[in-house]
Coordinates of C-alpha atoms in Angstrom, one line a residue:
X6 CA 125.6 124.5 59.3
X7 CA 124.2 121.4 61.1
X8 CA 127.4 120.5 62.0
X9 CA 128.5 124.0 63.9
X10 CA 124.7 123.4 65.9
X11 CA 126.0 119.9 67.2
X12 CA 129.1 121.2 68.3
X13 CA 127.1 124.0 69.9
X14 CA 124.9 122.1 71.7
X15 CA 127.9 119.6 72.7
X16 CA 129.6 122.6 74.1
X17 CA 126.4 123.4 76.2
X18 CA 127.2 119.9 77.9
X19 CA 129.3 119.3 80.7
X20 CA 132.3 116.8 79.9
X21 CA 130.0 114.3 81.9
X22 CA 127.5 114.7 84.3
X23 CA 125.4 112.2 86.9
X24 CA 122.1 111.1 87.4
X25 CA 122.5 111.1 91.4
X26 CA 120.9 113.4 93.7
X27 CA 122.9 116.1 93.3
X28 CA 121.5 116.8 89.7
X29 CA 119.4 120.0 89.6
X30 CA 115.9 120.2 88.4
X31 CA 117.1 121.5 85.1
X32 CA 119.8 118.6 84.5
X33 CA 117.9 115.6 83.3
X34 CA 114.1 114.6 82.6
X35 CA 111.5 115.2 85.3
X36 CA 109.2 112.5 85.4
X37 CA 105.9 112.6 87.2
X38 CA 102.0 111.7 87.0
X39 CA 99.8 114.3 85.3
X40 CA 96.5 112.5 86.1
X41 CA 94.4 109.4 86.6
X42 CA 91.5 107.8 85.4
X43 CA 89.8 104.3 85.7
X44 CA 88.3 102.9 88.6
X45 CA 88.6 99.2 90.2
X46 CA 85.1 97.3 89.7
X47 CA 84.5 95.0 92.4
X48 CA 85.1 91.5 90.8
X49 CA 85.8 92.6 87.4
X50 CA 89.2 93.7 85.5
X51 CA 89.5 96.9 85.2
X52 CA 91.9 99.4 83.7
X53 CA 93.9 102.4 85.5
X54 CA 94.9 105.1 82.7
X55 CA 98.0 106.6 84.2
X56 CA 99.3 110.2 81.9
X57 CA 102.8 110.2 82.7
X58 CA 105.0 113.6 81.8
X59 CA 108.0 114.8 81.2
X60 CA 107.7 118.5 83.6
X61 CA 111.7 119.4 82.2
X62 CA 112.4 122.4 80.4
X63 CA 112.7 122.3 76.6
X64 CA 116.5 123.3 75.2
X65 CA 116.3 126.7 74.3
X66 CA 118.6 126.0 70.9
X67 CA 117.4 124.3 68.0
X68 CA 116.3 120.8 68.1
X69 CA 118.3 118.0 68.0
X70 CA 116.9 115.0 69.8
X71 CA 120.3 113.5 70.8
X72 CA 122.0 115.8 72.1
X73 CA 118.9 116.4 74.4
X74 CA 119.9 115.5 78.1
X75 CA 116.5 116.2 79.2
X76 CA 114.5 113.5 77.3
X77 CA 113.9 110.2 78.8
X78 CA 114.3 107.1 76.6
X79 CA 113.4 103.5 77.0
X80 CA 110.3 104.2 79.6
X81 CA 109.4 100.9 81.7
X82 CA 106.5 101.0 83.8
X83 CA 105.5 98.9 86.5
X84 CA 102.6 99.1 88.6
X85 CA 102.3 97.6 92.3
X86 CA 100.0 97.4 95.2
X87 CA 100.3 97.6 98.6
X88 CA 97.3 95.7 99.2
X89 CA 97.1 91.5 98.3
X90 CA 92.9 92.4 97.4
X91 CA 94.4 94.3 94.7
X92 CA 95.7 92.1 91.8
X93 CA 97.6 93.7 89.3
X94 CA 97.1 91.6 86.3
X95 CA 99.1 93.6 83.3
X96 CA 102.9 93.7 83.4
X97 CA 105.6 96.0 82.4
X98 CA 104.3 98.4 79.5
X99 CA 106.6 100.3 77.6
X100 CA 106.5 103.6 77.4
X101 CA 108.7 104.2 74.7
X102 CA 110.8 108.3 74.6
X103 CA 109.1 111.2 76.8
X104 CA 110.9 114.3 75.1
X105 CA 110.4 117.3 77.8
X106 CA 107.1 119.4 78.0
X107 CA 105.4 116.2 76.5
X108 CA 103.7 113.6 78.3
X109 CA 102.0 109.8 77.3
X110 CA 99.5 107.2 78.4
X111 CA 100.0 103.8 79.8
X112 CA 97.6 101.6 80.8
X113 CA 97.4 98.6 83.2
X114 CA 94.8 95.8 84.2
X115 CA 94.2 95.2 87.8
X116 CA 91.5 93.4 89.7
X117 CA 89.5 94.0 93.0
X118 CA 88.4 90.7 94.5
X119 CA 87.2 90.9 98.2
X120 CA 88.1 94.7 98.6
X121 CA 86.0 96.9 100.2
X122 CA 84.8 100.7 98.5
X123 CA 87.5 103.2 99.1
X124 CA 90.7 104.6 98.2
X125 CA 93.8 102.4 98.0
X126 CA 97.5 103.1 97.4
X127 CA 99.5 101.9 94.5
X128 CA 103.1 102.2 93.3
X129 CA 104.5 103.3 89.8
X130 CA 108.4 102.1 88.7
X131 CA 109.6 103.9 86.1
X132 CA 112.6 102.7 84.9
X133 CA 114.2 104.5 82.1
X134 CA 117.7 105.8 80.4
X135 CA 119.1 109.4 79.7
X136 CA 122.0 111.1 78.1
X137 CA 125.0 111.1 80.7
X138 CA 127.5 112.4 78.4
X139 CA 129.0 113.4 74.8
X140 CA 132.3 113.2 73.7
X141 CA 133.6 114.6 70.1
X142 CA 136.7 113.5 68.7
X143 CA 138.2 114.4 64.7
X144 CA 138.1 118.5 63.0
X145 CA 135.1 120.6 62.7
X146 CA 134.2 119.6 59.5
X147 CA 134.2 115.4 60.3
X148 CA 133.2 115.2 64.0
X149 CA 132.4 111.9 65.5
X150 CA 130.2 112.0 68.6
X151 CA 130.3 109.1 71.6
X152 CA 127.0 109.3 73.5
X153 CA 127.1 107.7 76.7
X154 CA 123.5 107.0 78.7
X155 CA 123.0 105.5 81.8
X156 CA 120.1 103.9 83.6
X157 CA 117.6 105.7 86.2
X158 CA 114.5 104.7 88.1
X159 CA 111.7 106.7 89.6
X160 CA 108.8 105.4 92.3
X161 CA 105.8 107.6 92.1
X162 CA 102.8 106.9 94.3
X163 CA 99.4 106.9 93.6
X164 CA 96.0 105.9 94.2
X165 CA 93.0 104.0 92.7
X166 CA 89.5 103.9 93.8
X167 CA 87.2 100.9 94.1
X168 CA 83.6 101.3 93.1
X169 CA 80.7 98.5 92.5
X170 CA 80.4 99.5 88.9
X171 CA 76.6 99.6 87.1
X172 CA 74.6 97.1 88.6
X173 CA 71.4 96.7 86.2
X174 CA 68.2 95.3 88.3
X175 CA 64.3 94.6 87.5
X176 CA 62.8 96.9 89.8
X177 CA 58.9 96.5 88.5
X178 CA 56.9 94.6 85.8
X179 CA 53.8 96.3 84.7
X180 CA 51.3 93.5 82.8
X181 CA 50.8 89.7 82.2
X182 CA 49.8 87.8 79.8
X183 CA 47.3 85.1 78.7
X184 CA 47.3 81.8 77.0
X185 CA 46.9 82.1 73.2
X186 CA 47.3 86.2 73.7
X187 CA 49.6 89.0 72.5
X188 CA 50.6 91.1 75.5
X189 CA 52.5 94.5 76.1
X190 CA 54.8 94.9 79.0
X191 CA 56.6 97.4 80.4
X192 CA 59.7 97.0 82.6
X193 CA 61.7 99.6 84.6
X194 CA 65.5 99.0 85.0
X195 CA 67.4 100.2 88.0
X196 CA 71.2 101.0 88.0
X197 CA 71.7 100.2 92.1
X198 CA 75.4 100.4 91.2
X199 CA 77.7 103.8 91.9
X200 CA 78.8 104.3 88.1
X201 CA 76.5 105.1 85.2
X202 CA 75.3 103.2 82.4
X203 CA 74.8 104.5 79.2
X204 CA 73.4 103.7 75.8
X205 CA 71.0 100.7 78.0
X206 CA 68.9 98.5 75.6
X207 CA 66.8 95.3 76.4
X208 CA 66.8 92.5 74.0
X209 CA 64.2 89.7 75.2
X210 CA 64.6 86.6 73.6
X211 CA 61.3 83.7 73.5
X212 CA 60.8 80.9 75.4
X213 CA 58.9 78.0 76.4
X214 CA 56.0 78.8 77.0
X215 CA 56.6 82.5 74.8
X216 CA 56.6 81.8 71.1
X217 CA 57.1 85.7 69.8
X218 CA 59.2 88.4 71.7
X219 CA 58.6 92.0 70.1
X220 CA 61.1 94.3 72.0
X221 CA 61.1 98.2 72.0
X222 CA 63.5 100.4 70.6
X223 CA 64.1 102.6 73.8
X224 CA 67.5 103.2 74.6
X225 CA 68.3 104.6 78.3
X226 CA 71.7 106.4 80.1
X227 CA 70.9 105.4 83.8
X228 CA 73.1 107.4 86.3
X229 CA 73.4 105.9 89.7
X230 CA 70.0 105.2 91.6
X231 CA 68.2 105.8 88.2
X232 CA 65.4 104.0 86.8
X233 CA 64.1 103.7 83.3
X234 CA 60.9 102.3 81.4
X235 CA 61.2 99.5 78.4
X236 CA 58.7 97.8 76.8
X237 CA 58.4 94.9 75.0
X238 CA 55.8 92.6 73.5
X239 CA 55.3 88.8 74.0
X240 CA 52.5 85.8 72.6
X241 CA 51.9 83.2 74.8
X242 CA 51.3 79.2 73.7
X243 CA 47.4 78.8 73.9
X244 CA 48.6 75.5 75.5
X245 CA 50.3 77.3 78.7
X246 CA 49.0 77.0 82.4
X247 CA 48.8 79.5 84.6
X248 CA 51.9 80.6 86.7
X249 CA 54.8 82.6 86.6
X250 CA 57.4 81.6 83.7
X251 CA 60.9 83.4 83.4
X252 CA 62.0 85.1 80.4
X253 CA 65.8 85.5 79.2
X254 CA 66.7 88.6 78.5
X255 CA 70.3 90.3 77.4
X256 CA 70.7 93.7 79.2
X257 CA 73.4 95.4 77.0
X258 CA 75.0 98.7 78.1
X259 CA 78.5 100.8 77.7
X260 CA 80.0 101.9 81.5
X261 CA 80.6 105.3 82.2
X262 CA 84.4 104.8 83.1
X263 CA 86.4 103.6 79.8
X264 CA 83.1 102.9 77.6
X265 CA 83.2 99.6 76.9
X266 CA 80.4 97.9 75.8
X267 CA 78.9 95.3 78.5
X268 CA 76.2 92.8 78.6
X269 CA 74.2 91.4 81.7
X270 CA 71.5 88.5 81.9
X271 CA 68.8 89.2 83.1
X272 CA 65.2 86.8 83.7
X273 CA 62.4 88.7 83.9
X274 CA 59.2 86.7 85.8
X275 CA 56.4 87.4 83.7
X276 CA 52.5 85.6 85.1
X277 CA 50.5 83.8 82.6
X278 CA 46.9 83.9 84.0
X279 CA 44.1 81.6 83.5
X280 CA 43.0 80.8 80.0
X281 CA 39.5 82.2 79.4
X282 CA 36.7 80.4 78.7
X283 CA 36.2 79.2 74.9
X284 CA 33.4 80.2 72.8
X285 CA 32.3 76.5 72.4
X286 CA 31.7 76.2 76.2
X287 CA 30.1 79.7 76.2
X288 CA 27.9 77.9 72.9
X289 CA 27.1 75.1 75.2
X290 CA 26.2 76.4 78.3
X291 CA 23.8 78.8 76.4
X292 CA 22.3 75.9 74.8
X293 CA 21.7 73.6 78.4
X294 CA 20.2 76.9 79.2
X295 CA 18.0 77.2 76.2
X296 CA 17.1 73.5 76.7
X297 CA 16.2 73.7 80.2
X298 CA 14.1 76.4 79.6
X299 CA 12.3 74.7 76.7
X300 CA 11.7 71.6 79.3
X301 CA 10.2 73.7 81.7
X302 CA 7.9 75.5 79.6
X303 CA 6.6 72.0 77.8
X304 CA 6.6 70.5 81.7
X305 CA 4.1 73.3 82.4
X306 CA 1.9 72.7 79.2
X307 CA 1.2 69.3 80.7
X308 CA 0.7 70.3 84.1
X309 CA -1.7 72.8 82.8
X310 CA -3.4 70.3 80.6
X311 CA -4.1 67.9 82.8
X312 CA -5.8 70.5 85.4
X313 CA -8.1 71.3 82.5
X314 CA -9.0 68.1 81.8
X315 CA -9.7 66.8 85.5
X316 CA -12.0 69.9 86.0
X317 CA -14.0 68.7 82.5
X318 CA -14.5 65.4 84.2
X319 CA -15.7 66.8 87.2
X320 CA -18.3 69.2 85.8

């Protein structure tokens, strides 16, 4: 039986066939882009996601892959840009068979460096082999089959956009702190970039002149222009002077795009203010006081002594 199906589809194939212009639509694989996704982060490697498919109408006989002249085997792709600010950094990537009605994935690396926002063209080789033609020789019931494929290439263009990516900033600090004190803190985070970032968490670490760092467990999804509040808790040496001191802090964050986790330093400014007074000088001063008062009040017992005795002497 699965012999009479070969020779069935065999007979649906011309003797031979080319790969040239000529061929109609349904002759061969159709290769195009189904979609995109992935933008280029200024400065940073990023990936484009291209979904490549194979738009050719299935065989309407029962499956056998190699007598299918419509799938495309041995996929190459190579991307390429117009533009020398945009670096493609991954080569070739195989793509492997694209039967028809299916379609795949391939990925590639590319990097933005001194580009400016916009939309930029890029070029996608595929390079790949099909089925050119099938020959049988030998009786029904021992056939042998010669398969003969040739090579083909197809250029599809495309485009990529370049975008700043999140771009985590200390917009305000609410609080300081003092020498020999515990302090709570609160500090809004700004995404200032054009793609959001999700899952955001703050993990402050201590410093001279911060011994302990308690941080908060908020976690934040800012979209582009927004800001969120996250708290934190810090004890300052009782030896510290007053000024501003910078702690380091790890901003850590997954990007809206492919959702891979990034992390950002940041150094937050935080003002230690004067040390107050200790009880001991507060003890002191009230004693000087104390004294001083008990000075003046025996100073007048003599002054007021003396006038008594001088008028006795007189009378």
């Amino acid at each position: 039986m699965k012999v009479s199906i070969l020779l069935l589809l065999l007979l649906l194939l011309p003797a031979g066939f080319s790969v040239g212009a000529a061929d109609s639509p349904a002759e061969g694989p159709h290769l195009q882009i189904s979609s995109i996704y992935g933008n280029l982060e200024v400065g940073r490697p990023s990936s484009i996601f291209v979904v490549l498919q194979n738009n050719a109408s299935p065989l309407q006989v029962p499956d056998e892959p190699g007598f299918n002249k419509e799938n495309a085997r041995s996929i190459v792709a190579e991307l390429s840009s117009y533009d020398d600010r945009i670096k493609i950094i991954s080569g070739r990537q195989n793509a492997g068979l694209l039967a028809a009605g299916e379609n795949t994935t391939v990925q590639f690396m590319a990097l933005a460096k001194g580009a400016a926002l916009g939309i930029y063209p890029l070029q996608l080789c595929l390079n790949y082999s099909r089925l050119s033609q099938v020959t049988a020789s030998g009786g029904e019931r021992a056939p042998n089959f010669v398969f003969t494929y040739e090579k083909a290439s197809i250029e599809l263009p495309l485009q990529a956009k370049v975008v700043l990516g999140p771009k985590i900033e200390l917009e305000e600090l609410e609080g300081e702190t003092l020498p020999g004190a515990e302090s709570s803190l609160q500090l809004f985070l700004v995404n200032r970039g054009d793609e959001p970032a999700l899952d955001l968490q703050m993990q402050a670490r201590p410093g001279p002149p911060f011994l302990m760092v308690e941080n908060g467990q908020e976690q934040a999804d800012l979209a582009p222009g927004e800001k969120a509040p996250l708290s934190l808790s810090v004890f300052t040496d009782e030896n510290a002077t007053s000024g501003y001191y910078a702690l380091p802090c790890l901003i850590s964050y997954r990007d809206g795009q492919d959702k891979e986790k990034r992390n950002q330093e940041l150094a937050v400014l935080i003002y230690v203010g004067e040390a107050p007074p200790s009880l001991w000088l507060y003890l002191g001063a009230a004693g000087l006081i104390l004294l001083l008062l008990a000075g003046g009040l025996w100073g007048l017992r003599r002054f007021m002594s003396g006038r008594r005795r001088l008028r006795i002497i007189k009378s």
